[in-house]
XYZ file of C-alpha atoms in Angstrom:
756
model
C 17.985 -29.815 7.229
C 14.822 -30.791 8.865
C 14.563 -31.838 12.313
C 12.271 -34.891 13.131
C 10.913 -35.377 16.417
C 8.098 -37.104 18.563
C 5.863 -35.755 21.052
C 5.151 -38.999 22.740
C 4.871 -42.744 22.048
C 2.392 -45.391 22.951
C 3.269 -46.955 26.535
C 1.536 -50.217 27.004
C 3.902 -52.151 24.432
C 2.881 -54.023 21.286
C 1.603 -56.849 23.201
C 0.489 -54.877 26.318
C 3.438 -55.736 28.304
C 2.871 -52.915 30.752
C -0.600 -53.918 31.353
C 0.206 -57.377 32.408
C 3.146 -56.314 34.480
C 1.164 -53.823 36.378
C -1.740 -56.284 37.058
C 0.752 -58.741 38.213
C 2.171 -56.329 40.720
C -1.314 -55.384 41.950
C -2.102 -59.063 42.604
C 1.148 -59.296 44.565
C 2.815 -61.792 42.147
C 6.007 -59.422 41.382
C 7.507 -56.710 43.588
C 8.258 -53.004 42.950
C 11.742 -53.822 41.869
C 10.498 -56.391 39.325
C 7.756 -54.027 37.858
C 10.549 -51.257 37.851
C 12.855 -53.895 35.822
C 10.233 -54.785 33.415
C 9.042 -51.259 32.616
C 12.699 -50.029 32.199
C 13.205 -52.727 29.494
C 10.110 -51.669 27.863
C 10.988 -47.876 27.830
C 14.500 -48.873 26.301
C 12.568 -50.834 23.608
C 10.507 -48.069 22.866
C 13.311 -45.663 22.648
C 15.223 -47.791 20.437
C 12.394 -48.059 17.967
C 11.628 -44.623 17.704
C 15.395 -43.873 17.034
C 15.572 -46.369 14.259
C 13.034 -44.612 12.467
C 15.405 -41.602 11.931
C 14.047 -39.352 14.880
C 16.496 -36.438 15.740
C 14.939 -36.159 19.108
C 13.228 -38.915 20.985
C 10.825 -37.938 23.902
C 11.694 -39.063 27.538
C 9.168 -38.579 30.370
C 6.225 -39.549 28.127
C 6.235 -42.868 29.563
C 4.083 -43.299 32.781
C 3.186 -46.375 35.061
C -0.238 -44.978 35.223
C -0.664 -41.341 34.071
C 1.783 -38.604 33.159
C -0.419 -36.048 34.990
C -0.437 -37.929 38.163
C 3.545 -38.252 37.835
C 3.658 -34.329 37.413
C 1.878 -34.115 40.873
C 4.370 -36.524 42.441
C 7.318 -34.726 40.885
C 6.014 -31.486 42.234
C 4.898 -32.713 45.862
C 1.242 -32.293 45.141
C 0.091 -35.081 47.307
C -3.468 -34.736 48.931
C -3.237 -34.557 52.859
C -5.308 -38.314 52.955
C -2.420 -39.956 51.390
C 0.307 -38.695 53.857
C 3.635 -37.268 53.614
C 4.926 -35.342 50.629
C 8.383 -37.143 50.680
C 7.552 -40.447 49.798
C 7.011 -39.613 46.060
C 9.284 -42.334 44.871
C 7.025 -44.841 46.641
C 5.172 -47.010 43.894
C 2.609 -47.700 46.648
C 1.704 -43.979 46.928
C 1.523 -43.762 43.215
C -1.109 -46.480 42.944
C -2.972 -45.539 46.188
C -3.496 -42.019 44.262
C -4.706 -43.663 41.289
C -6.732 -46.528 42.641
C -7.493 -45.668 46.143
C -7.229 -48.526 48.946
C -9.227 -49.974 51.756
C -9.160 -46.604 53.693
C -8.433 -43.675 51.000
C -10.528 -42.524 48.186
C -8.510 -42.301 44.914
C -7.909 -39.052 42.929
C -10.621 -38.137 40.797
C -9.984 -39.287 37.037
C -11.524 -37.548 34.181
C -11.126 -37.349 30.310
C -7.765 -35.624 28.692
C -9.198 -33.038 26.484
C -11.435 -34.471 23.839
C -9.691 -38.065 23.846
C -10.792 -41.303 25.762
C -7.464 -41.013 27.672
C -8.043 -40.423 31.440
C -5.851 -38.466 33.622
C -5.755 -38.119 37.403
C -6.971 -34.742 38.471
C -4.441 -32.653 40.635
C -5.766 -31.528 43.777
C -4.641 -27.996 45.290
C -5.416 -26.913 48.800
C -5.307 -23.636 50.331
C -1.743 -22.810 51.147
C -0.519 -25.413 48.588
C 3.245 -25.771 48.487
C 5.406 -27.328 45.713
C 8.682 -28.995 46.009
C 10.870 -30.706 43.521
C 10.677 -34.422 44.761
C 12.829 -37.356 43.648
C 13.123 -36.703 39.985
C 12.262 -39.632 37.888
C 12.463 -37.524 34.727
C 16.165 -36.600 35.445
C 16.772 -40.341 35.975
C 14.842 -41.343 32.546
C 16.873 -38.914 30.728
C 20.366 -40.323 32.145
C 18.961 -43.751 31.287
C 18.240 -42.881 27.785
C 21.414 -40.875 27.039
C 23.401 -43.759 28.469
C 21.665 -46.062 25.720
C 22.864 -43.552 23.136
C 19.280 -41.952 22.619
C 19.182 -38.300 21.549
C 16.727 -37.782 24.350
C 14.481 -34.664 24.818
C 12.751 -34.435 28.133
C 8.869 -33.729 28.082
C 7.076 -31.724 30.685
C 3.508 -30.897 31.385
C 3.680 -27.114 31.345
C 2.854 -25.255 34.562
C -0.196 -23.471 33.098
C -1.841 -26.483 31.750
C -1.078 -28.571 34.777
C -2.966 -25.743 37.151
C -5.944 -25.461 34.615
C -6.251 -29.296 34.789
C -6.459 -29.425 38.641
C -9.052 -28.714 41.141
C -8.893 -26.813 44.235
C -10.253 -28.564 47.175
C -11.964 -28.455 49.839
C -12.379 -24.786 49.450
C -12.496 -23.144 45.974
C -9.948 -20.432 45.283
C -8.117 -19.074 42.121
C -5.277 -21.481 41.313
C -3.388 -18.814 39.685
C -2.575 -17.594 43.226
C -0.096 -20.851 43.190
C 1.556 -19.822 39.963
C 4.707 -17.824 41.125
C 5.750 -20.949 43.435
C 4.920 -23.418 40.907
C 6.871 -21.662 38.196
C 9.927 -21.187 40.652
C 9.913 -25.100 41.062
C 9.485 -25.631 37.303
C 12.617 -23.410 36.979
C 14.652 -25.608 39.338
C 13.436 -28.601 37.232
C 14.800 -27.173 34.130
C 17.881 -26.262 35.792
C 18.456 -29.898 36.955
C 17.734 -31.082 33.376
C 20.220 -28.764 31.839
C 22.847 -29.779 34.324
C 22.587 -33.436 33.358
C 23.040 -32.418 29.563
C 19.380 -31.713 28.308
C 19.641 -29.315 25.377
C 15.929 -29.029 24.552
C 12.875 -29.601 26.704
C 9.416 -30.097 25.481
C 6.884 -28.187 27.362
C 3.251 -29.114 26.680
C 0.793 -26.379 26.992
C -2.352 -27.732 25.285
C -4.663 -25.379 27.051
C -3.491 -22.756 24.466
C -5.989 -24.490 22.237
C -8.728 -23.479 24.478
C -10.822 -20.456 25.272
C -8.701 -18.700 28.255
C -9.648 -16.017 30.345
C -7.309 -12.901 30.148
C -5.931 -13.544 33.436
C -4.478 -16.860 32.190
C -3.243 -15.332 29.076
C -1.351 -12.716 31.168
C -0.006 -15.543 33.325
C 1.358 -17.374 30.342
C 3.512 -14.190 29.607
C 4.861 -13.744 33.415
C 5.433 -17.481 33.948
C 7.542 -18.032 30.543
C 9.413 -14.712 31.422
C 10.594 -16.149 34.571
C 11.414 -19.537 32.891
C 13.433 -17.856 30.111
C 16.206 -17.404 32.546
C 16.818 -21.241 32.778
C 19.800 -22.555 30.669
C 17.905 -24.971 28.347
C 16.193 -24.543 25.084
C 12.413 -25.026 25.280
C 9.994 -26.313 22.685
C 6.298 -25.031 23.693
C 3.987 -27.485 22.240
C 0.240 -27.167 21.667
C -2.242 -29.775 20.195
C -5.777 -30.974 19.801
C -6.853 -27.687 18.020
C -6.107 -24.311 16.549
C -4.568 -21.365 18.564
C -7.109 -18.933 17.235
C -7.069 -15.985 19.647
C -3.894 -17.284 21.263
C -1.836 -17.417 18.287
C -0.152 -13.959 18.825
C 0.553 -14.969 22.559
C 1.903 -18.276 21.584
C 4.306 -16.698 19.040
C 5.710 -14.239 21.301
C 6.433 -16.187 24.481
C 10.080 -16.320 25.241
C 10.735 -19.854 24.213
C 12.905 -21.110 21.429
C 10.391 -23.024 19.446
C 6.670 -23.577 18.916
C 4.929 -26.785 18.064
C 1.449 -26.609 16.635
C -1.218 -29.299 15.583
C -1.000 -28.801 11.824
C -3.635 -31.509 11.087
C -6.455 -29.692 13.046
C -4.929 -26.171 12.713
C -3.680 -26.429 9.183
C -5.334 -23.103 8.267
C -3.123 -21.343 10.661
C 0.387 -22.453 9.446
C 0.882 -19.577 7.023
C -0.020 -16.935 9.499
C 2.282 -18.784 12.164
C 5.259 -18.547 9.522
C 4.492 -14.911 9.027
C 4.358 -13.803 12.623
C 7.047 -16.350 14.413
C 10.138 -14.484 15.420
C 13.091 -15.394 13.073
C 15.099 -16.925 15.970
C 12.594 -19.648 16.743
C 11.868 -22.952 15.184
C 8.367 -23.965 14.161
C 7.486 -27.731 14.586
C 4.460 -28.809 12.269
C 2.479 -31.708 13.619
C 1.714 -32.790 9.932
C 0.965 -36.505 10.745
C -2.351 -37.213 12.489
C -1.526 -38.484 16.080
C -5.083 -39.204 16.673
C -6.289 -41.366 13.666
C -4.821 -44.358 11.943
C -5.147 -43.326 8.212
C -2.374 -43.338 6.132
C -0.988 -39.948 5.236
C -1.426 -38.612 1.563
C 2.387 -37.766 0.924
C 2.195 -35.997 -2.282
C -0.120 -33.167 -1.028
C 1.669 -32.955 2.438
C 5.010 -32.521 0.562
C 3.363 -29.878 -1.733
C 2.495 -27.949 1.429
C 5.741 -28.380 3.001
C 8.039 -27.433 0.287
C 7.561 -23.587 0.252
C 7.751 -23.589 4.067
C 10.896 -25.382 3.938
C 12.330 -22.885 1.442
C 11.238 -20.009 3.916
C 12.355 -21.756 7.198
C 15.223 -24.060 6.275
C 16.908 -25.623 9.507
C 14.040 -23.776 11.483
C 11.478 -26.452 10.126
C 10.960 -29.424 12.431
C 8.229 -32.143 11.765
C 6.434 -34.258 14.045
C 3.064 -36.041 14.794
C 0.313 -33.658 15.714
C 0.167 -34.810 19.235
C 1.614 -37.537 21.085
C 1.185 -41.014 19.544
C -0.339 -42.341 22.856
C -3.712 -42.254 21.124
C -3.085 -44.806 18.363
C -1.735 -48.477 18.414
C 1.996 -49.178 18.201
C 2.942 -51.036 14.900
C 0.814 -51.984 11.904
C 3.214 -54.768 11.388
C 1.636 -57.021 13.653
C -1.826 -57.112 11.774
C -1.126 -59.865 9.556
C -4.589 -61.046 9.745
C -5.997 -57.727 8.397
C -7.692 -57.591 5.052
C -4.777 -56.559 2.861
C -6.757 -53.776 1.005
C -7.925 -52.032 4.206
C -4.452 -52.511 5.742
C -2.826 -50.554 2.924
C -4.998 -47.534 4.139
C -3.612 -47.368 7.513
C -0.674 -46.398 9.441
C 0.091 -46.949 13.368
C 2.435 -45.178 15.572
C 5.551 -46.828 13.999
C 4.462 -46.138 10.495
C 3.572 -42.396 11.082
C 7.350 -42.032 12.381
C 8.374 -43.529 8.861
C 6.178 -41.094 7.160
C 7.871 -38.376 8.794
C 11.064 -39.725 7.727
C 9.985 -39.989 4.033
C 8.951 -36.385 4.123
C 12.007 -35.230 5.342
C 13.919 -37.117 2.531
C 11.641 -35.492 0.086
C 12.393 -31.993 1.336
C 16.059 -32.367 1.523
C 16.898 -34.355 -1.352
C 13.964 -33.790 -3.724
C 10.780 -35.672 -4.744
C 12.602 -37.946 -7.036
C 14.262 -39.549 -3.961
C 10.902 -40.638 -2.727
C 9.034 -41.272 -5.963
C 8.327 -44.762 -5.162
C 6.858 -43.771 -1.741
C 4.761 -41.083 -3.290
C 3.182 -43.491 -6.004
C 2.349 -46.032 -3.339
C 0.702 -43.250 -1.226
C -1.349 -42.070 -4.254
C -2.320 -45.503 -5.264
C -3.784 -46.335 -1.733
C -5.660 -43.054 -1.688
C -7.099 -43.758 -5.011
C -8.212 -47.409 -3.954
C -9.711 -45.995 -0.745
C -11.777 -43.342 -2.529
C -12.907 -45.906 -5.183
C -13.519 -49.006 -3.130
C -17.173 -50.494 -3.355
C -16.848 -51.784 0.235
C -16.900 -48.108 1.571
C -20.094 -46.845 -0.058
C -23.610 -48.285 0.372
C -26.411 -46.426 -1.238
C -29.210 -47.846 0.786
C -27.393 -46.509 4.057
C -26.881 -43.056 2.354
C -30.684 -42.840 1.533
C -31.589 -43.949 4.964
C -29.694 -40.806 6.529
C -31.379 -38.534 3.905
C -34.770 -39.793 4.810
C -34.283 -38.916 8.451
C -37.132 -36.473 9.445
C -37.984 -34.569 12.789
C -40.358 -37.026 14.101
C -37.821 -39.706 14.104
C -36.215 -37.961 16.872
C -39.257 -37.441 19.121
C -40.588 -39.643 21.671
C -44.498 -39.810 21.399
C -44.990 -37.855 24.643
C -42.693 -35.798 26.920
C -41.399 -37.452 30.106
C -44.027 -36.198 32.471
C -46.566 -38.275 30.539
C -44.444 -41.156 29.817
C -43.278 -41.767 33.459
C -46.670 -42.958 34.712
C -46.948 -45.377 32.001
C -43.515 -46.735 32.945
C -43.981 -46.888 36.596
C -47.284 -49.134 36.021
C -45.499 -51.297 33.869
C -42.341 -51.849 35.974
C -43.773 -51.499 39.603
C -40.509 -50.529 40.947
C -39.956 -49.392 44.523
C -38.739 -45.842 45.843
C -34.960 -45.567 44.991
C -34.742 -48.440 42.727
C -31.212 -50.260 42.652
C -29.502 -51.472 39.550
C -25.968 -51.578 37.994
C -24.526 -50.214 35.157
C -24.615 -53.206 33.065
C -21.384 -55.500 33.007
C -20.413 -57.867 35.565
C -17.121 -59.511 36.255
C -15.302 -61.256 33.199
C -14.132 -64.106 35.078
C -11.119 -66.324 34.013
C -13.584 -68.829 32.648
C -15.583 -66.296 30.632
C -12.352 -65.238 28.914
C -10.999 -68.589 28.361
C -14.384 -69.667 26.665
C -14.201 -66.525 24.240
C -10.604 -67.273 23.417
C -11.183 -70.940 22.911
C -13.989 -70.097 20.606
C -12.099 -67.411 18.565
C -9.179 -69.904 18.092
C -11.855 -72.480 17.026
C -10.782 -74.820 19.874
C -14.664 -75.155 20.812
C -17.686 -74.829 18.519
C -20.540 -72.168 18.714
C -22.895 -74.350 20.663
C -20.289 -75.062 23.323
C -19.413 -71.311 23.529
C -22.974 -70.094 23.789
C -23.891 -72.745 26.350
C -20.780 -71.425 28.467
C -22.159 -67.772 27.941
C -25.738 -68.689 29.038
C -24.427 -70.445 32.020
C -22.453 -67.083 33.173
C -25.552 -65.072 32.394
C -27.596 -67.317 34.499
C -24.937 -66.925 37.350
C -25.101 -63.228 37.116
C -28.997 -63.163 37.269
C -29.165 -65.430 40.289
C -26.311 -63.286 42.038
C -28.096 -60.294 41.505
C -31.497 -61.688 42.702
C -29.694 -62.944 45.927
C -28.344 -59.488 46.612
C -31.749 -58.004 46.234
C -31.288 -55.529 43.198
C -34.410 -54.121 41.539
C -33.505 -53.904 38.093
C -31.065 -56.538 36.752
C -28.733 -56.866 33.681
C -27.644 -60.009 31.899
C -23.909 -59.067 32.696
C -22.444 -58.904 29.121
C -20.455 -62.053 29.620
C -20.465 -62.564 25.786
C -18.940 -58.742 25.302
C -15.154 -58.310 24.768
C -15.647 -54.485 24.934
C -18.668 -52.138 24.829
C -17.569 -50.671 21.410
C -15.774 -53.599 19.686
C -18.503 -56.003 20.556
C -21.104 -53.846 18.451
C -18.541 -52.948 15.918
C -18.055 -56.889 15.235
C -21.818 -56.825 14.207
C -22.121 -53.901 12.213
C -21.120 -53.595 8.529
C -18.508 -50.827 7.820
C -16.435 -51.762 10.627
C -12.993 -53.392 10.810
C -11.051 -54.759 13.617
C -7.314 -55.297 14.677
C -5.646 -58.125 16.698
C -3.024 -55.857 18.205
C -4.465 -52.374 17.985
C -4.480 -51.666 21.859
C -4.744 -48.066 23.064
C -4.401 -46.892 26.637
C -7.641 -45.610 28.320
C -6.400 -45.254 31.834
C -3.714 -47.149 33.946
C -3.487 -50.812 32.945
C -7.059 -50.271 31.048
C -6.565 -50.815 27.219
C -9.253 -50.519 24.429
C -8.943 -51.855 21.016
C -10.949 -49.415 18.954
C -12.599 -50.632 15.722
C -11.949 -49.064 12.478
C -15.103 -47.157 10.900
C -13.956 -47.553 7.183
C -17.403 -47.426 5.291
C -21.087 -46.994 5.460
C -22.625 -48.445 8.685
C -25.568 -50.778 8.778
C -27.021 -53.549 10.999
C -27.117 -56.967 9.307
C -28.887 -58.917 12.047
C -29.981 -58.301 15.580
C -27.186 -58.052 18.010
C -28.299 -58.348 21.660
C -31.856 -59.618 21.414
C -31.126 -63.462 22.227
C -28.884 -62.805 25.105
C -31.245 -60.153 26.600
C -34.364 -62.367 26.343
C -32.491 -65.339 27.735
C -31.592 -63.488 31.071
C -35.194 -62.109 30.918
C -36.566 -65.614 30.994
C -34.669 -66.601 34.140
C -36.281 -63.838 36.460
C -39.506 -61.874 36.999
C -37.619 -58.668 37.659
C -36.963 -56.366 34.574
C -33.647 -57.027 32.934
C -32.238 -54.208 31.018
C -31.181 -54.322 27.299
C -27.784 -52.853 27.089
C -26.594 -50.976 24.209
C -23.537 -48.602 23.352
C -24.862 -45.234 21.997
C -24.118 -43.783 18.508
C -21.792 -41.059 19.859
C -19.753 -43.513 21.830
C -19.615 -45.858 19.043
C -18.347 -43.115 17.003
C -15.921 -41.621 19.491
C -14.186 -44.701 20.639
C -13.433 -45.672 17.199
C -10.973 -44.657 14.721
C -13.318 -42.951 12.273
C -13.451 -42.718 8.591
C -12.100 -39.208 7.541
C -13.657 -38.953 4.072
C -17.163 -37.765 5.443
C -18.249 -35.517 8.317
C -18.470 -37.226 11.613
C -22.066 -36.192 11.854
C -23.041 -38.247 8.921
C -21.350 -41.454 10.386
C -23.030 -40.876 13.722
C -26.367 -40.882 11.903
C -25.684 -43.961 10.149
C -24.890 -45.667 13.414
C -28.086 -44.152 15.088
C -30.178 -45.803 12.455
C -28.633 -49.263 12.995
C -29.090 -48.714 16.778
C -32.734 -47.795 16.219
C -33.583 -51.115 14.634
C -31.874 -52.879 17.500
C -33.701 -50.808 20.098
C -37.128 -51.536 18.331
C -36.370 -55.163 18.208
C -35.522 -55.451 21.857
C -38.938 -53.709 22.660
C -40.684 -56.075 20.258
C -39.360 -59.021 22.401
C -40.665 -57.642 25.582
C -37.640 -55.560 26.856
C -38.928 -53.001 29.287
C -35.840 -50.931 29.952
C -33.176 -50.275 27.287
C -30.083 -48.550 28.344
C -27.913 -46.671 25.486
C -24.771 -45.761 27.265
C -23.018 -42.555 26.086
C -19.902 -42.148 28.192
C -18.145 -40.384 25.184
C -20.941 -37.607 24.886
C -18.991 -35.109 26.707
C -15.658 -36.226 25.203
C -16.773 -35.421 21.807
C -17.244 -31.632 22.626
C -14.980 -29.460 20.587
C -12.386 -27.392 22.587
C -13.728 -24.186 21.746
C -17.151 -22.926 22.863
C -17.817 -21.461 19.607
C -18.213 -24.859 17.927
C -20.110 -26.495 20.699
C -23.568 -26.047 19.367
C -22.765 -27.743 15.945
C -21.472 -30.786 17.712
C -24.205 -30.948 20.271
C -26.975 -30.634 17.651
C -25.902 -33.693 15.757
C -24.802 -35.714 18.786
C -28.159 -35.173 20.597
C -30.047 -35.701 17.251
C -28.127 -39.045 16.714
C -29.027 -40.224 20.399
C -32.693 -39.394 19.991
C -32.864 -41.125 16.633
C -31.464 -44.293 18.240
C -33.841 -44.044 21.128
C -37.059 -42.335 20.233
C -38.778 -45.207 18.333
C -40.334 -46.852 21.450
C -43.755 -46.508 23.164
C -44.120 -44.509 26.207
C -44.044 -47.390 28.620
C -40.667 -48.584 27.469
C -37.999 -46.863 29.600
C -34.803 -45.526 28.055
C -31.630 -45.123 30.214
C -28.427 -43.696 29.258
C -25.006 -43.716 31.363
C -22.037 -41.256 31.314
C -18.763 -41.414 33.285
C -15.479 -39.686 33.900
C -15.922 -36.338 32.343
C -17.027 -32.729 33.187
C -20.741 -32.389 32.511
C -21.548 -29.209 34.277
C -21.364 -26.880 31.193
C -23.518 -29.159 28.968
C -26.222 -30.064 31.124
C -28.970 -28.547 28.936
C -27.612 -30.868 26.026
C -28.021 -33.883 28.595
C -31.507 -33.133 29.136
C -32.311 -32.589 25.596
C -31.249 -36.321 25.036
C -34.642 -36.950 26.796
C -33.555 -40.287 28.336
C -36.092 -41.188 31.031
C -33.150 -42.149 33.427
C -29.293 -41.173 33.265
C -26.931 -42.895 35.356
C -23.748 -40.904 35.903
C -20.378 -41.347 37.583
C -20.188 -38.935 40.683
C -18.346 -40.871 43.641
C -14.845 -39.901 42.862
C -16.014 -36.230 42.913
C -18.086 -36.611 45.913
C -21.379 -35.731 43.834
C -19.488 -32.691 42.661
C -21.095 -33.225 39.108
C -24.623 -32.984 40.776
C -24.289 -29.388 41.165
C -25.307 -28.949 37.647
C -28.391 -31.129 38.249
C -29.182 -29.243 41.542
C -28.914 -25.780 39.677
C -30.542 -26.783 36.389
C -33.490 -28.677 37.726
C -32.990 -31.600 35.559
C -36.582 -32.848 34.644
C -36.089 -36.663 34.502
C -34.717 -39.306 36.638
C -31.024 -39.704 37.794
C -28.887 -42.396 39.302
C -25.869 -40.871 40.687
C -22.907 -43.425 41.077
C -22.584 -44.108 44.901
C -19.292 -45.914 44.873
C -16.004 -45.829 42.550
C -15.789 -49.434 41.038
C -12.136 -48.938 40.290
C -10.925 -48.605 43.608
C -9.917 -52.002 45.291
C -12.048 -50.854 48.603
C -15.292 -51.848 49.993
C -17.573 -48.898 50.387
C -19.598 -48.826 53.431
C -23.422 -48.525 53.816
C -22.726 -45.294 55.783
C -20.611 -43.764 53.147
C -23.074 -44.651 50.270
C -25.916 -43.392 52.396
C -24.195 -40.097 52.992
C -23.821 -39.685 49.159
C -27.249 -40.398 48.437
C -28.554 -38.028 51.132
C -26.547 -35.377 49.478
C -27.986 -36.376 46.091
C -31.514 -36.198 47.465
C -30.763 -32.452 48.455
C -31.084 -31.665 44.699
C -33.114 -34.255 43.254
C -36.561 -35.420 44.413
C -36.377 -38.910 45.811
C -39.009 -40.131 43.508
C -36.681 -39.425 40.676
C -33.614 -40.946 42.216
C -32.005 -44.209 41.233
C -29.191 -46.121 43.143
C -26.241 -47.688 41.457
C -22.424 -47.947 41.016
C -20.687 -45.323 38.932
C -19.616 -47.529 36.272
C -19.559 -51.375 34.830
C -18.252 -53.833 37.079
C -16.351 -55.743 34.173
C -13.025 -55.340 35.599
C -13.815 -56.307 39.176
C -14.018 -59.840 40.974
C -17.283 -61.284 42.402
C -15.576 -61.355 45.800
C -15.364 -57.400 45.649
C -18.780 -56.847 43.679
C -21.012 -58.787 45.934
C -20.307 -57.147 49.195
C -20.178 -53.753 47.542
C -23.749 -54.069 46.017
C -25.190 -55.528 49.137
C -24.100 -52.610 50.914
C -25.514 -50.535 48.187
C -28.932 -52.202 48.383
C -28.897 -51.932 52.217
C -28.043 -47.892 51.932
C -31.164 -47.732 49.530
C -33.325 -49.815 52.104
C -32.337 -47.460 54.979
C -33.042 -44.368 52.858
C -36.436 -45.708 51.814
C -37.267 -46.054 55.588
C -36.046 -42.624 56.310
C -38.148 -41.132 53.504
C -41.228 -43.383 53.455
């Protein structure tokens, strides 16, 4: 018998129920008890949905009100001192203060979860950090699931991965010093779960797919030797990459089963089967948990049949990783093109695919002949579809030469021409691009999509919003303005809607962080730009002011990373196709008189492979794609880029190689920690470090921002320093944005006075 299980399920709900419940709570419309009641019902719905697909084990503990890493910190009592006592970890107010901050307290740092667009809250470890098991939501959730008849398996973030993902503050030290006490508390946690009836516990250790120092490898052995004494069976789960040099370590840890990502690590499967001790189960993540393409069942079954013969009941099947990273249910997409829809599988359909594979293995191929035939027909239709392949796009990529990726002159020679053209003061102030998407803006967009208003009425509403944004920026005193992006639903979806080769869903929402959801486009074919995408809106904003207005684009790497990308050609080729389309847009903006063009690349670091040996290949094509998009302009046209919520220190040379004239970067949550790389590397161009966290519902003071700017000025010459928030302002309200930007402009003014 093959065991089917899942590592995690989308949290938001098919119609974003969690998002709307959270935001009602934050607005004070429902209390904590009502929020708990709504989320309890949503969890139960998700458990029943997974059970109905035939899973033998359903994950419990993968659901989180904001983030599962934050939940782990609360469960372990890892509460930074600024948030108060450790004993209040059941308090939702504490959870949301740590996640979002408040009027008096800065939020925990937020960064990317490995190479995904999901963001987690970084644990903070102090010298003398203690751990103690707090009110245990996981135990409660397990009991809740069992009461509903769910074959529940608790999910824990493993102790080594938890330590690795955290940071030591304010004094740096080796976090492995904390391991013994942490493992002891994990032991108590496992004992509690065993006491309430848990048979298996899933322990996620994704850092085993990374390059680990020897001390961390040794720590795995000691930690799991201690945990082996606990009376519950343990499934160690690794995902997002191959084990490589950690394969022997993972095989021989004293656990009862091992899960691997058999999509990204398919080449290791046979080696694992040979080396895994005979008492352990092997869970293979054979269905892609990171992308939305339908599995090809016949070749999958062909790979699994000999493994099932060898392993028998020791073979478990699962998605490659948590299904958190894909939408919930393709059945909702009744408006999607039928041919394209036939090529896709969302979370629910991926679990159905596992059930089909199980039937095929246990009862023979004849039992699933119809499903195999349908799978093969879909694969053949996709491979042959003329909607995918555009000869002119392929010819364009083949025609790229080295000159297309080079500005005419280096930054040192471009900068005087830009200063002469722009006439900006020292420490110029600007924003990242977006301004509040008001209820009126959203309503106009919804009415237009539903055809309740015509195009002229919609465009008039958007121009009114742009005019208001320009007027507000001038009143605040910003030096470089933006049009505010009123017409944009999302920084990726907006461009994808105008590019050939992209498709869109209505309900394909994926959690990015907290209540923030994105609806990634689907890149199914060769990408090209039929018409200009932003020129008219930018030109209209520029007509309203004498100050420069930035043209705002999303970069090729981010348009790739934040989409579901076709898997029938190398990602590098798709990135170059997008870069060529953006190059046309950049040149059209310049021809229309736009003096500053910002090409945002917040996903640049996210796309970095997990293993350092693979970095150079990725960075070569990622840098090349950005430069092809941006380099076709004159010296006097200033190119900006923006990056946020990731660890950039280890790729600073590649960021410099982008050769953007100005980079704006998120630094406020980490208290300018990210600028250490710029200080040590002597970054040659201009930098705008974010001086306040736009995601926190607090008004930053002038003094606070001035202190951050002074700190930035210690490593960056003042004549190359810009002043800006750390991210776009789309999700905030004007009542929050206006005073914060006024304080930012005042901080820049005071700093100019100090430094002449």
